[in-house]
Short mmCIF file of C-alpha atoms (C1' of nucleotides) in Angstrom, two decimals:
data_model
loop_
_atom_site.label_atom_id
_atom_site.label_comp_id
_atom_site.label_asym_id
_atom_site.label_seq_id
_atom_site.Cartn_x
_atom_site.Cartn_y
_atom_site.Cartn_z
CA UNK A 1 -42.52 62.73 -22.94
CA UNK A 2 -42.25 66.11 -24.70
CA UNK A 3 -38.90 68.09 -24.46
CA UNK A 4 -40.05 71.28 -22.63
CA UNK A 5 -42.74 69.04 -20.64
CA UNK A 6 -42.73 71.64 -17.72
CA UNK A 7 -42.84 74.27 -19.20
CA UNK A 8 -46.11 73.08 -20.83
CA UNK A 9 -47.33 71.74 -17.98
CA UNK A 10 -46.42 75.60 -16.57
CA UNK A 11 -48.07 77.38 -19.26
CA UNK A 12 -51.21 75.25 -19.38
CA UNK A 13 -51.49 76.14 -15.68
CA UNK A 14 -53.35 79.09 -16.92
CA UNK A 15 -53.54 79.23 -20.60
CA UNK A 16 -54.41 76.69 -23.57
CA UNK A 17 -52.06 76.62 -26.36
CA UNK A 18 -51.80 74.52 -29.33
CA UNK A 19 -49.05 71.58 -30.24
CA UNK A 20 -47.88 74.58 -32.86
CA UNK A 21 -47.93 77.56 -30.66
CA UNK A 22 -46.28 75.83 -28.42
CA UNK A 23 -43.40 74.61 -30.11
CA UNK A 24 -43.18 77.97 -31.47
CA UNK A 25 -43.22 79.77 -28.06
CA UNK A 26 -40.90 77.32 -26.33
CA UNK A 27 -38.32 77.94 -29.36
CA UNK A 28 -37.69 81.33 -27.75
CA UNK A 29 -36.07 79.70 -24.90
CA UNK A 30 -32.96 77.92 -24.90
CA UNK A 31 -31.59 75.80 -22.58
CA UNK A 32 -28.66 76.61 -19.64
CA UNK A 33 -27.11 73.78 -17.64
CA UNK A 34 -24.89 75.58 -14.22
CA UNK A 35 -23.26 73.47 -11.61
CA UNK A 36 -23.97 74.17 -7.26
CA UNK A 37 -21.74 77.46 -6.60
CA UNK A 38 -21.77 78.40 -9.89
CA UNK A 39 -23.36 82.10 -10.78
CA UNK A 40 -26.09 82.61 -13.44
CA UNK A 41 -25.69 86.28 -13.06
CA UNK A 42 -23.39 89.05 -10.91
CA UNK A 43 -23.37 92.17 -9.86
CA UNK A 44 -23.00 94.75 -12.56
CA UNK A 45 -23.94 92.12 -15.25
CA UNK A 46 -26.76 93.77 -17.58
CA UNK A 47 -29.25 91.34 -17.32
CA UNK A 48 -31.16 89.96 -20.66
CA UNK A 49 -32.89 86.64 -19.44
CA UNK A 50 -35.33 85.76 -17.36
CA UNK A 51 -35.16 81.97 -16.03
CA UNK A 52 -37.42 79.10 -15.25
CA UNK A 53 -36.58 76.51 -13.51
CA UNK A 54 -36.85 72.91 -14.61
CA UNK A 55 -34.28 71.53 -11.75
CA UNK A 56 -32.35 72.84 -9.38
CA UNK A 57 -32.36 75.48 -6.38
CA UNK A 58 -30.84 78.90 -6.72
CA UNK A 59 -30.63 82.12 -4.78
CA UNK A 60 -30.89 85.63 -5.26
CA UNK A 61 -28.85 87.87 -2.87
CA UNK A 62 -28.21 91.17 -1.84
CA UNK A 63 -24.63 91.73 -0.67
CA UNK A 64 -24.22 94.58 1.42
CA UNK A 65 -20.90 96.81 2.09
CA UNK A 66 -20.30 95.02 5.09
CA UNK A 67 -20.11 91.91 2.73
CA UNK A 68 -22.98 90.13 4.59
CA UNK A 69 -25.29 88.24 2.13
CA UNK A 70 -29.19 89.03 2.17
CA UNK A 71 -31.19 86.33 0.41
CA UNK A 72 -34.43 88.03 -1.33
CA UNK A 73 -35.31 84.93 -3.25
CA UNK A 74 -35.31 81.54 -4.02
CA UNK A 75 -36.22 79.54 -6.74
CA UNK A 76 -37.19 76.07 -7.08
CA UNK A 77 -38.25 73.80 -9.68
CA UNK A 78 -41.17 75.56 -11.79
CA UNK A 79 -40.41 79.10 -10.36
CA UNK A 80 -38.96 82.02 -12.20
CA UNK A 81 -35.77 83.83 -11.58
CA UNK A 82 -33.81 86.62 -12.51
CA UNK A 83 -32.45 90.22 -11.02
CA UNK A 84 -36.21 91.63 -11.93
CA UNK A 85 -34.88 94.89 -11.69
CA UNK A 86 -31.94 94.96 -14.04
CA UNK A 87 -34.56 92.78 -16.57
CA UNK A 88 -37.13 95.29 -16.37
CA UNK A 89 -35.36 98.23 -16.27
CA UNK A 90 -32.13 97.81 -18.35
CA UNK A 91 -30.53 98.60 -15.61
CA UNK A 92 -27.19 97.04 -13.74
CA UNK A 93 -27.66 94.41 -11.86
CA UNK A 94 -27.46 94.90 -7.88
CA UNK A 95 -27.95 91.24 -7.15
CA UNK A 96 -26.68 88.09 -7.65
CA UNK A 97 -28.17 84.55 -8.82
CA UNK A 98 -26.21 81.90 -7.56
CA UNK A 99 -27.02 77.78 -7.87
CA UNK A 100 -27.74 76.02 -4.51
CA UNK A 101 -27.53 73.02 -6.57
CA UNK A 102 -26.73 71.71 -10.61
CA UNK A 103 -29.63 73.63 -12.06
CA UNK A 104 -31.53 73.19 -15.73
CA UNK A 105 -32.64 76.21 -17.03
CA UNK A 106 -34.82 77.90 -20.09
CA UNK A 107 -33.54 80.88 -20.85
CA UNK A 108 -36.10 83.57 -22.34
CA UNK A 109 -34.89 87.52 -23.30
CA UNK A 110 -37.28 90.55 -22.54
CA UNK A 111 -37.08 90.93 -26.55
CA UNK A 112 -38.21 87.39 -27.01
CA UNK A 113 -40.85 87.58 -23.78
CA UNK A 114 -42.37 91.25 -24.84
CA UNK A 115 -42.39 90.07 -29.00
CA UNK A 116 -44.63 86.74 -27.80
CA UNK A 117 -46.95 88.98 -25.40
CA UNK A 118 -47.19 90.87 -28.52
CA UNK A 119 -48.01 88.18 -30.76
CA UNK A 120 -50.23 86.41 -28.39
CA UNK A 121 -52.86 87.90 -26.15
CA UNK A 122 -52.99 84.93 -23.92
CA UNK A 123 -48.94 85.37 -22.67
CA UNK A 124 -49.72 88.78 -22.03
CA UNK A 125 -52.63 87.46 -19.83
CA UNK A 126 -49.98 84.94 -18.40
CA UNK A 127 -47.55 87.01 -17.28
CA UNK A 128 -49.59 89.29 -15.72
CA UNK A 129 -50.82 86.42 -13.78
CA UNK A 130 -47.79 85.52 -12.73
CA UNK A 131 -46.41 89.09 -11.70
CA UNK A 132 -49.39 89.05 -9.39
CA UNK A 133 -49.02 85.89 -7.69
CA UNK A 134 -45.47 87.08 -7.51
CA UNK A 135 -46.38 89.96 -5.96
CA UNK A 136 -49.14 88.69 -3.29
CA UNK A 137 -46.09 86.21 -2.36
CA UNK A 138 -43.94 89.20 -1.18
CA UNK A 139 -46.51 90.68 0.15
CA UNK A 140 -47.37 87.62 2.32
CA UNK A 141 -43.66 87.74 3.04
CA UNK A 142 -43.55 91.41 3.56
CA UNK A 143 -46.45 90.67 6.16
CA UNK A 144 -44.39 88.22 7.99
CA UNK A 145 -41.71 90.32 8.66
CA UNK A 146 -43.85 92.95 10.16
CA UNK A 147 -46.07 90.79 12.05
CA UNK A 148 -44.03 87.76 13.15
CA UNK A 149 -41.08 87.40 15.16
CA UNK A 150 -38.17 85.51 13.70
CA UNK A 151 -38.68 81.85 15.37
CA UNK A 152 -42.26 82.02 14.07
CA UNK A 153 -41.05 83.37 10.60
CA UNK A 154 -38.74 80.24 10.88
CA UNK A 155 -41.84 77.86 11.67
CA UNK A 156 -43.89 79.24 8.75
CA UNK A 157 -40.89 78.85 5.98
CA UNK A 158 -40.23 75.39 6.97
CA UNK A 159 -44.12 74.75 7.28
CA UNK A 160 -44.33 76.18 3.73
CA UNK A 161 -41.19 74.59 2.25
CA UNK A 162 -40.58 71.53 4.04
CA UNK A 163 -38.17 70.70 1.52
CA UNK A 164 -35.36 73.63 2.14
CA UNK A 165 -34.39 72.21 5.22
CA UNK A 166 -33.16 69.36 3.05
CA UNK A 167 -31.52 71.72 0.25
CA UNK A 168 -29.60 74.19 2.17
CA UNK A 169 -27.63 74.88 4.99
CA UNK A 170 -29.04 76.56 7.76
CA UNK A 171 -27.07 79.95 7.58
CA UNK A 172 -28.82 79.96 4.04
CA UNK A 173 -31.88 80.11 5.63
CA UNK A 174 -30.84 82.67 8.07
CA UNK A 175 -29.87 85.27 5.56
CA UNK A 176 -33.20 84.57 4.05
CA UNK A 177 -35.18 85.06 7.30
CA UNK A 178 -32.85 88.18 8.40
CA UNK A 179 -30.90 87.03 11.22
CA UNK A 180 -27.24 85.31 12.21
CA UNK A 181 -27.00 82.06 11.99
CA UNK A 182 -26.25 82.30 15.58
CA UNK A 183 -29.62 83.24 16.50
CA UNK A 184 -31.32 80.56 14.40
CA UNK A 185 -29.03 78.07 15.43
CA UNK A 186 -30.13 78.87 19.35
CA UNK A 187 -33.75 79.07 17.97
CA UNK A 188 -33.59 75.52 16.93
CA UNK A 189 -32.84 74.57 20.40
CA UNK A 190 -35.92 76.46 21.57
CA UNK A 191 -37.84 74.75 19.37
CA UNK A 192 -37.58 71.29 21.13
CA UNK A 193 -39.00 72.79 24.21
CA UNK K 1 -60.37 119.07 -18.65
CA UNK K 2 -61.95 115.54 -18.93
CA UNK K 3 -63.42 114.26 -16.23
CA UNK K 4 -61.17 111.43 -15.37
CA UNK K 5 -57.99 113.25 -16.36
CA UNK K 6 -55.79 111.48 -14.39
CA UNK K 7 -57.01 108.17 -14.98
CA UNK K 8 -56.19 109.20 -19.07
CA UNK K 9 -52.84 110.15 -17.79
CA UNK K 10 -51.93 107.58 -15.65
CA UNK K 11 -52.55 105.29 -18.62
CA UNK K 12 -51.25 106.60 -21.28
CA UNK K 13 -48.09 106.92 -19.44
CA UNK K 14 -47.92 103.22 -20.55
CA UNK K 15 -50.00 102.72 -23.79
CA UNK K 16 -52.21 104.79 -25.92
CA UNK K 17 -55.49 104.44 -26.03
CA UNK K 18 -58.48 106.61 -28.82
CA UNK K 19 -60.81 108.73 -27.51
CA UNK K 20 -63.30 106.50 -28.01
CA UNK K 21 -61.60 103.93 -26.50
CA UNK K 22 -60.67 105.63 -22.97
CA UNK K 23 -64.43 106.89 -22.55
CA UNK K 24 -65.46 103.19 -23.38
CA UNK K 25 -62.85 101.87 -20.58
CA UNK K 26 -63.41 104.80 -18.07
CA UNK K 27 -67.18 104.46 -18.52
CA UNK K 28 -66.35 100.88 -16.01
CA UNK K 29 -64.88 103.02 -13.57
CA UNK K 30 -67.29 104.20 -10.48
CA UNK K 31 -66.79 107.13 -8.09
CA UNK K 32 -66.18 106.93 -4.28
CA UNK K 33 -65.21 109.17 -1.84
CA UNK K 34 -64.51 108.76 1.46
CA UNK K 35 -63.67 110.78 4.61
CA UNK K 36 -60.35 110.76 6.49
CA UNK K 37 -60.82 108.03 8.76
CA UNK K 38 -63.29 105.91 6.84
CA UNK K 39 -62.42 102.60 5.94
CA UNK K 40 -62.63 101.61 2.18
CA UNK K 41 -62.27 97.57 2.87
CA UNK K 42 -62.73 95.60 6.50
CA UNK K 43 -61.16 92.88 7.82
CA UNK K 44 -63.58 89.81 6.62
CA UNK K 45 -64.90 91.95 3.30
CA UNK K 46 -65.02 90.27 0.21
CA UNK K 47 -63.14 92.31 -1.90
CA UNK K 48 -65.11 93.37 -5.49
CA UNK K 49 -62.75 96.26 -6.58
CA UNK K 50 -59.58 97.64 -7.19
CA UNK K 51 -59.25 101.60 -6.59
CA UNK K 52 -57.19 103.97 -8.36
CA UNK K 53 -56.30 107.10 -6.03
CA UNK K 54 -57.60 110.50 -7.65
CA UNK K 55 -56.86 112.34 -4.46
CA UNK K 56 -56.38 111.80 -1.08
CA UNK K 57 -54.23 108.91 1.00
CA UNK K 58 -54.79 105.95 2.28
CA UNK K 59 -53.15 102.82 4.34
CA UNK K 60 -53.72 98.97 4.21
CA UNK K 61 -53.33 97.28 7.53
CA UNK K 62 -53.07 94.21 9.02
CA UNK K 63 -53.88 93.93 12.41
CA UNK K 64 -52.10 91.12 14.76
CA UNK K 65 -53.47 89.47 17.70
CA UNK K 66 -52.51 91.82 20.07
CA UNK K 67 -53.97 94.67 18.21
CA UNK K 68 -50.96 95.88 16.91
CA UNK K 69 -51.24 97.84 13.13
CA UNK K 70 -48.50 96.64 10.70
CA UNK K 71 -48.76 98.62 7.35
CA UNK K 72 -48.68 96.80 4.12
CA UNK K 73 -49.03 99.71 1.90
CA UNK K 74 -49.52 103.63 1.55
CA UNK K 75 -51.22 104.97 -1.64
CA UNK K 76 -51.61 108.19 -2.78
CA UNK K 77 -52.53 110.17 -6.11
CA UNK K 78 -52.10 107.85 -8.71
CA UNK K 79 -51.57 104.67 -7.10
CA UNK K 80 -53.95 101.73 -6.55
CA UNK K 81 -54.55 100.22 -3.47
CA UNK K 82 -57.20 97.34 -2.48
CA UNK K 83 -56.76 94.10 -0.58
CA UNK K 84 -54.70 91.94 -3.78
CA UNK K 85 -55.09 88.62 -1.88
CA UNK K 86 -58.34 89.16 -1.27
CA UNK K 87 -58.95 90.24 -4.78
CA UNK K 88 -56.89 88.39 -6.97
CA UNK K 89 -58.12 85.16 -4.70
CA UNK K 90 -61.78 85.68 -4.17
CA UNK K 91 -61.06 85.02 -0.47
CA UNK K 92 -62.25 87.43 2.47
CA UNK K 93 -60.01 90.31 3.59
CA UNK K 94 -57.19 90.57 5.91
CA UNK K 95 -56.03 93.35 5.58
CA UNK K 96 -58.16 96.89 6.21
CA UNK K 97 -57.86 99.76 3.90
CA UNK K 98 -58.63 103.04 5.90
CA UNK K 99 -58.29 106.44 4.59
CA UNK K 100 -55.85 109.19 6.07
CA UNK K 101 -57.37 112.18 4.62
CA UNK K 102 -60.31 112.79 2.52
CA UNK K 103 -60.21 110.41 -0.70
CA UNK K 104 -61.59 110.18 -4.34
CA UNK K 105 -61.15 107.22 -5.54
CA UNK K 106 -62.06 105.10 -9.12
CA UNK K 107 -63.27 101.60 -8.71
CA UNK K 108 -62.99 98.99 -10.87
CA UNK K 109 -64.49 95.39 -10.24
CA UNK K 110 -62.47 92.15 -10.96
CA UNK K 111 -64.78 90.93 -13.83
CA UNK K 112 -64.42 94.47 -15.55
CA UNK K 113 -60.76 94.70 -15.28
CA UNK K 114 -60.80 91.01 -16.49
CA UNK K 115 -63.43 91.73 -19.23
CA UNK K 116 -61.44 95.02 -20.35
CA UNK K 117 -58.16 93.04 -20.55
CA UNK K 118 -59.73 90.55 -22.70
CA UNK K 119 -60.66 93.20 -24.88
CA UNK K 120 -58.42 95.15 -24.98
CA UNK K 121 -54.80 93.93 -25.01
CA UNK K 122 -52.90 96.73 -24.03
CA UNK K 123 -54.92 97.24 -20.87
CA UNK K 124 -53.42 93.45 -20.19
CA UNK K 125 -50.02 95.30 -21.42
CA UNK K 126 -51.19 97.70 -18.68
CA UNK K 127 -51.50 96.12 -15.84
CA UNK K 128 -49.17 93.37 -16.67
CA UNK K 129 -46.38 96.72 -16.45
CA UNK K 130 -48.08 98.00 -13.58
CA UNK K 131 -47.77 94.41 -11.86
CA UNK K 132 -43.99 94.30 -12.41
CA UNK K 133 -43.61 97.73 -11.28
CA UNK K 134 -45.68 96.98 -8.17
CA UNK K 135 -43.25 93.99 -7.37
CA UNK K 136 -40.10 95.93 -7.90
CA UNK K 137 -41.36 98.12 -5.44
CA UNK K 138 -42.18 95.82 -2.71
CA UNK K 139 -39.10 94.03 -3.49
CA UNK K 140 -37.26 97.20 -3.36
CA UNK K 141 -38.62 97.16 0.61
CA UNK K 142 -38.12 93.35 1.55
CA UNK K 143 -34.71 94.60 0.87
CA UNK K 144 -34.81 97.76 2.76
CA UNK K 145 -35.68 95.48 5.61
CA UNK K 146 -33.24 93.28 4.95
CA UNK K 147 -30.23 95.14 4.94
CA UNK K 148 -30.71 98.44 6.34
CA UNK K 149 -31.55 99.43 10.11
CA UNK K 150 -34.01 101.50 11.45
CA UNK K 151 -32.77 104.08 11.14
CA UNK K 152 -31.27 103.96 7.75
CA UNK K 153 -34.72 102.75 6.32
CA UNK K 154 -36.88 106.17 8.36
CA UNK K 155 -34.42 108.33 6.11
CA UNK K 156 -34.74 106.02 3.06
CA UNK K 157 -38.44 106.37 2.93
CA UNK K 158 -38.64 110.18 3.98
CA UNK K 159 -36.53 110.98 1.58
CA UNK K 160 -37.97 108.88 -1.18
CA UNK K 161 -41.53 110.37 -0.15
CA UNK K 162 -40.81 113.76 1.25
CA UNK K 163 -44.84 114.15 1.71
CA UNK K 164 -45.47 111.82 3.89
CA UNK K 165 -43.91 113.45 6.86
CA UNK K 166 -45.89 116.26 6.60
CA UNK K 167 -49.22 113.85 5.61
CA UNK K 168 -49.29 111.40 8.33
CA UNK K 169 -48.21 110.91 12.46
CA UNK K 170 -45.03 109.16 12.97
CA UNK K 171 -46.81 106.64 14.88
CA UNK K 172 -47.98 105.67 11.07
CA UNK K 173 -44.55 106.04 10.02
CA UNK K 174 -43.71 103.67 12.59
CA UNK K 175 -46.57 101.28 11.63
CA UNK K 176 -44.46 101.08 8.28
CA UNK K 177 -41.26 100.61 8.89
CA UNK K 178 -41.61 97.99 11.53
CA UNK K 179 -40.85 99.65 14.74
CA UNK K 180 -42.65 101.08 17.92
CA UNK K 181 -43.63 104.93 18.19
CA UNK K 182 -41.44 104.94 20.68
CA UNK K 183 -38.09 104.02 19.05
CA UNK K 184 -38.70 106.12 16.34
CA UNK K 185 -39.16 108.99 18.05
CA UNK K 186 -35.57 107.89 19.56
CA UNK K 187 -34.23 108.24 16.19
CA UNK K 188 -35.29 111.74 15.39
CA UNK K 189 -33.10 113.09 17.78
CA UNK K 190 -29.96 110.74 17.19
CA UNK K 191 -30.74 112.17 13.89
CA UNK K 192 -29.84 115.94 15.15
CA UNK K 193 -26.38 114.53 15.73
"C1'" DC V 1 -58.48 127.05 31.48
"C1'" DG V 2 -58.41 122.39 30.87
"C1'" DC V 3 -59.11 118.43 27.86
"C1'" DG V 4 -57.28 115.16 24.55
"C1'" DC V 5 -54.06 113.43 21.44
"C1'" DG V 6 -49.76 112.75 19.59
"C1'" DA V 7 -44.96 112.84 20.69
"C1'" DT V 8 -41.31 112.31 23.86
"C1'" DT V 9 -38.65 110.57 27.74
"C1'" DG V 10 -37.14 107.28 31.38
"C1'" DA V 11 -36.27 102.78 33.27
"C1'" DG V 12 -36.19 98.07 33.15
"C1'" DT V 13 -36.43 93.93 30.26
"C1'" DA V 14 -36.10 90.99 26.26
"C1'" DA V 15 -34.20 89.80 21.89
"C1'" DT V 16 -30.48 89.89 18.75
"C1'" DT V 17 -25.83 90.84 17.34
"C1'" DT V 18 -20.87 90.28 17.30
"C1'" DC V 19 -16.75 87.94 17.94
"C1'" DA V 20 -14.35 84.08 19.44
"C1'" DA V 21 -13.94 79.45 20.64
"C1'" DA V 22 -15.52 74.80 20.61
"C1'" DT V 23 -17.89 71.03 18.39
"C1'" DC V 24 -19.74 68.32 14.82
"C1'" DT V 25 -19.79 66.15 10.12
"C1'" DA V 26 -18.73 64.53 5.60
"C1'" DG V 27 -15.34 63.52 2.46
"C1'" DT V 28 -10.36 62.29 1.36
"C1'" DG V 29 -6.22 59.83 1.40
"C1'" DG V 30 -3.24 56.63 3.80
"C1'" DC X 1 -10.59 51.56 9.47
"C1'" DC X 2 -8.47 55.71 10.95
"C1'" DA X 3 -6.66 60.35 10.83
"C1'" DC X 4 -7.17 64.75 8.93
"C1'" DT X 5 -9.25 68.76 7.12
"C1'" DA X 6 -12.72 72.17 5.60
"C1'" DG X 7 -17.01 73.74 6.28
"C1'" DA X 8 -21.08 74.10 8.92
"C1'" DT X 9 -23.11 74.44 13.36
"C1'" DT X 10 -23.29 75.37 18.05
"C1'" DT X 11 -22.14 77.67 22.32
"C1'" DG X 12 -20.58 81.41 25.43
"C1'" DA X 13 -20.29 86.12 26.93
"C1'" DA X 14 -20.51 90.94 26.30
"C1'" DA X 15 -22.51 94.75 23.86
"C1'" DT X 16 -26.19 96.70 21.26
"C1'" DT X 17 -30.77 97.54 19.93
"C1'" DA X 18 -35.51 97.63 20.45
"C1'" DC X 19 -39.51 96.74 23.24
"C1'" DT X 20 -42.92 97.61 26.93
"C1'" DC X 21 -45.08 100.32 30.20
"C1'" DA X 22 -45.64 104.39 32.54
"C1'" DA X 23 -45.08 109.17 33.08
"C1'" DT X 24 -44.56 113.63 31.09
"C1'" DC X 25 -44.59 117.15 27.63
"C1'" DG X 26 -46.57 120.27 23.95
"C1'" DC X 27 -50.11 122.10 21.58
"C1'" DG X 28 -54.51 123.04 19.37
"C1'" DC X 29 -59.31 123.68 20.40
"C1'" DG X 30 -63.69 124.12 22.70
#
DNA sequence: CGCGCGATTGAGTAATTTCAAATCTAGTGG
DNA sequence: CCACTAGATTTGAAATTACTCAATCGCGCG
């Protein structure tokens, strides 16, 4: 079993790459252990990594001036993290990444991401296949917050992540879904009906 | 003035490109125009091509069971707009794309865009930059809706797009930010105060 | 003038929030 | 095994917000 295994197995989702490119590409990212509560990145920080995931659950949230906490993602083994904003733009960061559990993470720069999608064509191809499935998530997402009302939206996260219910308290997933915790806490109620 | 001018523009805001080169890519682009009202992409379509907006404005909708419009997306000059799931995902549309005024739009097929990428990389550069922007954007909303109310998020987006206001009804506006005709019209004059 | 459409207003209802109090649960130390 | 505590969850009640449905208004156009 290879070091970076899945982050291979990743890769070779939707690219081939040889034993050589592939050590060479992986050398780019280095490894970051955090503990549950700990935070991978805070407001203000200027962000310079992007993360995967190889174990672990983290958050990113909003906090607004009233101090409530808005989750706009999460990220699970395999998915891809960071304030996108402050790593595309080289700007502040406005969010914060926080670990729901001990997470295992590879590390990779924008220097280090845009020099490999320079030096190979199929990264470039990667990424960009990646920022789209990223982006028809939110969209689905988006859709569900227009169309649905919040017990459905409830229903349809748990359908689709069966596994959060496990990882995180409840008013974790109500700051996800937009509500109180009250509310979702007399939704679950409703549910048994 | 070339004929696709603002195609030429719109790209080499991100990479440059010969002459020869731009003719060569522009030559896979196809004209369509369309009428205010007109739909560009029904529900159930299988979705061939992405459009680039020369002119004009148009909405993507998804409509619920109850009939009710929820709006995905606006574009206007210089965006692109097409059904993504249904076009990243070969599957049949959900969403309709109908046209608020008179449009002229640039099509480009899947397999082209996909061909030119392959040959060219900085059209994968491109759109990889485009794809990132795109989900900064919607992200930029999911949090909108997160944190802000009603209110707060009607000012947010006239003030972000000034044009709209004067482009479409408010029961569009409302379509878009989540809420009935009726409570937005509420809010214009709590706005007097 | 009158039609039609979008926008507004009113009234009643439903959903959600807030704040506070009560309850449950897991882990700790005696 | 029990008591205790901290955190999470639930519950209650009042206040707020938004929704629906129906009626009305305003205005451009034939």
């Amino acid at each position: 079993m290879e070091k970076n295994a899945n982050l291979k197995t990743h890769l070779e989702e939707l690219i081939q790459l040889s034993e050589t490119e592939f050590k060479y590409i992986s050398s780019h990212f280095h490894l970051k252990t955090l503990k549950k509560n700990q935070s991978l990145i805070q407001v203000d920080d200027s962000v310079e990594h992007t993360y995967f995931v190889k174990k672990g659950l983290l958050k990113a949230v909003y906090t607004d001036e009233n101090g409530k906490e808005h989750i706009l993602q999460f990220a699970m083994e395999n998915w891809w993290i960071t304030d996108y904003q402050s790593y595309f733009t080289k700007t502040k960061a406005i969010l914060a990444v926080i670990c729901l559990e001990n997470v295992e993470l590879l590390a990779l720069s924008y220097n280090d991401r845009e020099k490999l999608c320079r030096e190979f064509h199929s990264l470039d191809f990667f990424f960009r296949k990646k920022a789209n499935s990223g982006y028809l998530a939110l969209q689905k997402r988006m859709l569900m917050f227009l169309v649905y009302d919040t017990k459905s939206r409830y229903e349809l996260l748990l359908s689709q992540y069966p596994s959060l219910y496990q990882r995180v308290s409840k008013s974790i997933i109500a700051a996800y879904l937009g509500v109180s915790r009250e509310t979702l806490s007399r939704l679950d109620k409703k549910k048994v009906l």
